[in-house]
Short mmCIF file of C-alpha atoms in Angstrom, two decimals:
data_model
loop_
_atom_site.label_atom_id
_atom_site.label_comp_id
_atom_site.label_asym_id
_atom_site.label_seq_id
_atom_site.Cartn_x
_atom_site.Cartn_y
_atom_site.Cartn_z
CA MET Y 1094 -46.26 -8.99 -19.22
CA GLN Y 1095 -46.85 -8.77 -15.49
CA GLU Y 1096 -45.82 -5.56 -13.79
CA VAL Y 1097 -43.76 -5.78 -10.64
CA GLU Y 1098 -44.09 -3.10 -8.04
CA ILE Y 1099 -40.63 -1.92 -7.03
CA ARG Y 1100 -41.49 -0.20 -3.76
CA PRO Y 1101 -42.17 -3.34 -1.63
CA LEU Y 1102 -39.01 -4.90 -3.02
CA ALA Y 1103 -37.00 -1.82 -2.03
CA ILE Y 1104 -38.50 -1.89 1.47
CA CYS Y 1105 -37.60 -5.57 1.84
CA TRP Y 1106 -34.10 -4.88 0.57
CA ARG Y 1107 -33.65 -1.99 3.03
CA ARG Y 1108 -34.93 -4.06 5.95
CA PHE Y 1109 -32.62 -6.95 5.10
CA PHE Y 1110 -29.53 -4.79 4.79
CA GLY Y 1111 -30.55 -2.61 7.71
CA ARG Y 1112 -30.32 -5.67 9.94
CA THR Y 1113 -27.30 -7.39 8.43
CA CYS Y 1114 -25.18 -4.42 7.37
CA ASN Y 1115 -25.45 -2.16 10.38
CA MET Y 1116 -21.98 -0.76 9.86
CA THR Y 1117 -20.77 2.34 11.66
CA ARG Y 1118 -18.34 4.88 10.27
CA THR Y 1119 -15.52 3.02 12.00
CA HIS Y 1120 -16.51 -0.22 10.26
CA TRP Y 1121 -16.42 1.53 6.88
CA LEU Y 1122 -13.06 3.12 7.70
CA ILE Y 1123 -11.61 -0.27 8.66
CA LEU Y 1124 -12.88 -1.82 5.43
CA ILE Y 1125 -11.84 0.98 3.08
CA CYS Y 1126 -8.54 1.98 4.70
CA GLY Y 1127 -7.57 -1.64 5.30
CA SER Y 1128 -8.31 -2.59 1.69
CA LEU Y 1129 -6.33 0.35 0.32
CA ILE Y 1130 -3.32 -0.31 2.54
CA ALA Y 1131 -3.49 -4.01 1.68
CA PHE Y 1132 -3.64 -3.16 -2.04
CA VAL Y 1133 -0.41 -1.16 -1.81
CA TRP Y 1134 1.20 -4.04 0.09
CA GLU Y 1135 -0.06 -6.61 -2.44
CA ILE Y 1136 1.38 -4.60 -5.34
CA PHE Y 1137 4.78 -4.29 -3.66
CA GLN Y 1138 4.93 -8.00 -2.81
CA MET Y 1139 4.23 -9.10 -6.42
CA PRO Y 1140 7.90 -9.96 -7.16
CA PHE Y 1141 7.78 -12.57 -4.39
CA PHE Y 1142 5.13 -14.60 -6.24
CA GLU Y 1143 5.30 -16.56 -9.49
CA PRO Y 1144 3.34 -14.69 -12.17
CA GLY Y 1145 2.43 -17.82 -14.11
CA ASP Y 1146 0.97 -16.91 -17.48
CA LEU Y 1147 -0.81 -13.79 -16.20
CA GLU Y 1148 -0.35 -10.40 -17.80
CA PRO Y 1149 0.55 -7.46 -15.50
CA PHE Y 1150 -3.02 -6.15 -15.78
CA GLU Y 1151 -4.41 -9.53 -14.65
CA ARG Y 1152 -1.98 -9.64 -11.73
CA THR Y 1153 -3.09 -6.16 -10.68
CA ILE Y 1154 -6.74 -7.25 -10.82
CA ARG Y 1155 -5.89 -10.25 -8.63
CA CYS Y 1156 -4.13 -7.93 -6.17
CA GLY Y 1157 -7.27 -5.80 -6.06
CA ILE Y 1158 -9.47 -8.81 -5.38
CA ALA Y 1159 -7.05 -10.05 -2.71
CA SER Y 1160 -6.96 -6.63 -1.05
CA LEU Y 1161 -10.77 -6.52 -0.88
CA GLY Y 1162 -10.63 -9.93 0.78
CA ASP Y 1163 -8.01 -8.58 3.18
CA GLY Y 1164 -10.34 -5.69 4.00
CA VAL Y 1165 -13.16 -8.11 4.79
CA ILE Y 1166 -10.81 -10.12 7.03
CA LEU Y 1167 -9.80 -6.90 8.82
CA LEU Y 1168 -13.46 -5.94 9.24
CA THR Y 1169 -14.29 -9.38 10.64
CA ALA Y 1170 -11.31 -9.22 13.01
CA TYR Y 1171 -12.40 -5.75 14.16
CA SER Y 1172 -15.95 -6.99 14.77
CA LEU Y 1173 -14.77 -10.07 16.67
CA ALA Y 1174 -12.54 -7.91 18.85
CA GLY Y 1175 -15.56 -5.68 19.46
CA LEU Y 1176 -17.48 -8.64 20.86
CA ARG Y 1177 -14.86 -8.94 23.60
CA GLY Y 1178 -13.87 -5.32 24.10
CA GLY Y 1179 -17.03 -3.38 23.30
CA HIS Y 1180 -17.66 -1.02 20.42
CA ALA Y 1181 -14.94 1.42 21.53
CA TRP Y 1182 -12.13 -1.13 22.01
CA LEU Y 1183 -10.00 0.64 19.42
CA TRP Y 1184 -9.64 3.65 21.72
CA GLN Y 1185 -9.00 1.67 24.91
CA ALA Y 1186 -5.87 0.02 26.26
CA ALA Y 1187 -7.32 -3.47 26.87
CA LYS Y 1188 -5.00 -6.13 25.46
CA MET Y 1189 -7.46 -8.92 24.67
CA PRO Y 1190 -9.32 -7.14 21.82
CA TYR Y 1191 -6.00 -6.31 20.18
CA ALA Y 1192 -4.88 -9.93 20.51
CA ILE Y 1193 -8.14 -11.06 18.88
CA TYR Y 1194 -7.80 -8.47 16.10
CA PHE Y 1195 -4.22 -9.39 15.19
CA GLY Y 1196 -4.57 -13.11 15.97
CA PHE Y 1197 -7.65 -13.62 13.79
CA GLY Y 1198 -5.92 -12.00 10.82
CA LEU Y 1199 -2.82 -14.14 11.25
CA VAL Y 1200 -4.79 -17.38 11.59
CA VAL Y 1201 -6.91 -16.64 8.52
CA ALA Y 1202 -3.83 -15.58 6.53
CA ILE Y 1203 -1.97 -18.78 7.39
CA ALA Y 1204 -5.02 -20.91 6.54
CA VAL Y 1205 -5.58 -19.14 3.21
CA LYS Y 1206 -1.89 -19.41 2.28
CA MET Y 1207 -1.87 -23.13 3.07
CA ILE Y 1208 -4.99 -23.76 1.00
CA ALA Y 1209 -3.96 -21.55 -1.93
CA THR Y 1210 -0.49 -23.05 -2.26
CA SER Y 1211 -1.87 -26.59 -2.15
CA LEU Y 1212 -4.36 -26.05 -5.01
CA PRO Y 1213 -3.40 -26.94 -8.60
CA ALA Y 1214 -1.16 -24.30 -10.19
CA ASN Y 1215 -3.68 -23.38 -12.90
CA SER Y 1216 -6.51 -22.73 -10.41
CA PHE Y 1217 -7.82 -19.16 -10.14
CA LEU Y 1218 -7.47 -19.25 -6.34
CA SER Y 1219 -3.93 -20.61 -6.21
CA TRP Y 1220 -0.50 -19.02 -6.23
CA ARG Y 1221 3.12 -20.05 -5.93
CA TYR Y 1222 6.03 -18.31 -4.24
CA SER Y 1223 9.11 -17.27 -6.20
CA GLU Y 1224 12.66 -17.97 -5.04
CA LEU Y 1225 12.77 -14.44 -3.61
CA MET Y 1226 10.13 -15.23 -0.95
CA PRO Y 1227 11.74 -15.69 2.47
CA GLN Y 1228 10.27 -18.72 4.22
CA GLU Y 1229 10.37 -19.99 7.77
CA PRO Y 1230 12.64 -23.09 7.59
CA VAL Y 1231 10.65 -25.48 9.80
CA THR Y 1232 7.08 -24.94 8.57
CA GLY Y 1233 7.80 -23.36 5.19
CA LEU Y 1234 5.45 -20.45 5.88
CA ALA Y 1235 6.18 -17.39 3.78
CA LEU Y 1236 7.36 -14.52 5.95
CA ILE Y 1237 6.21 -11.56 3.85
CA PRO Y 1238 2.48 -12.43 4.08
CA ILE Y 1239 2.95 -13.00 7.82
CA ALA Y 1240 4.59 -9.57 8.08
CA MET Y 1241 1.67 -8.16 6.12
CA TRP Y 1242 -0.76 -9.37 8.78
CA THR Y 1243 1.13 -7.55 11.49
CA ILE Y 1244 1.89 -4.32 9.62
CA VAL Y 1245 -1.33 -3.74 7.61
CA PRO Y 1246 -3.70 -4.15 10.61
CA ALA Y 1247 -1.49 -1.85 12.69
CA LEU Y 1248 -1.44 0.81 9.95
CA THR Y 1249 -5.20 0.43 9.56
CA ILE Y 1250 -5.73 1.08 13.27
CA LEU Y 1251 -3.47 4.14 13.14
CA LEU Y 1252 -5.25 5.53 10.09
CA VAL Y 1253 -8.71 4.91 11.56
CA ARG Y 1254 -7.69 6.56 14.82
CA PHE Y 1255 -6.38 9.53 12.86
CA ALA Y 1256 -9.60 9.76 10.83
CA ARG Y 1257 -11.88 9.37 13.88
CA ALA Y 1258 -11.07 11.31 17.02
CA GLU Y 1259 -13.66 9.44 19.09
CA PRO Y 1260 -15.48 6.09 19.06
CA ASP Y 1261 -18.89 5.61 17.38
#
C-alpha cells in the first residue's frame, strides 16, 4: 500500500480555504446568528405548511437545513452589501448597502418559494402551503416567508451590532 503524506495535503487545504473562506468575526456572527434566528422562525411557521407524510422529527430536520440555507443567504447578502458600502457598512447610515442586504434576501426568497412550490409534491426540495398561510391575492406569494425576510435580517443586524461594538 502506498503511503500518502498528509502535511502537503493540509497545506494545500489551508491555502485553498485561506483564500476562499476569509471570513471575519462579523461574517461568522451573521451566519450563526442569522441561522439560529431563522431556525426559530422556521419552527414557528411550521403550521403554515403542509406536513405531507413527514414525521415531526423529519420536519424539524428540514427546518434546520432550511435555516442553514437562510444563514448562507444572509451571509451572501451581507457580503454583497459590503461590496457597495465597504466592510463597515453595518455601522454606517448609508442606505444603499441596507437596500442591497434586504433586497437580495427578498429576491432569493421569492425565487426559492416559486421554484419549491412548483416542484412535484414528493420531491425533497418542495413544499406546499396549508390553508392557514396568508397569501397576496394578485401574485399568490405567501406573506409569512416575505415577512421572514424583513424581520430575520433586521434581527440579525441588531444581534450582530450588539455582539460587536465596532467593525472588523
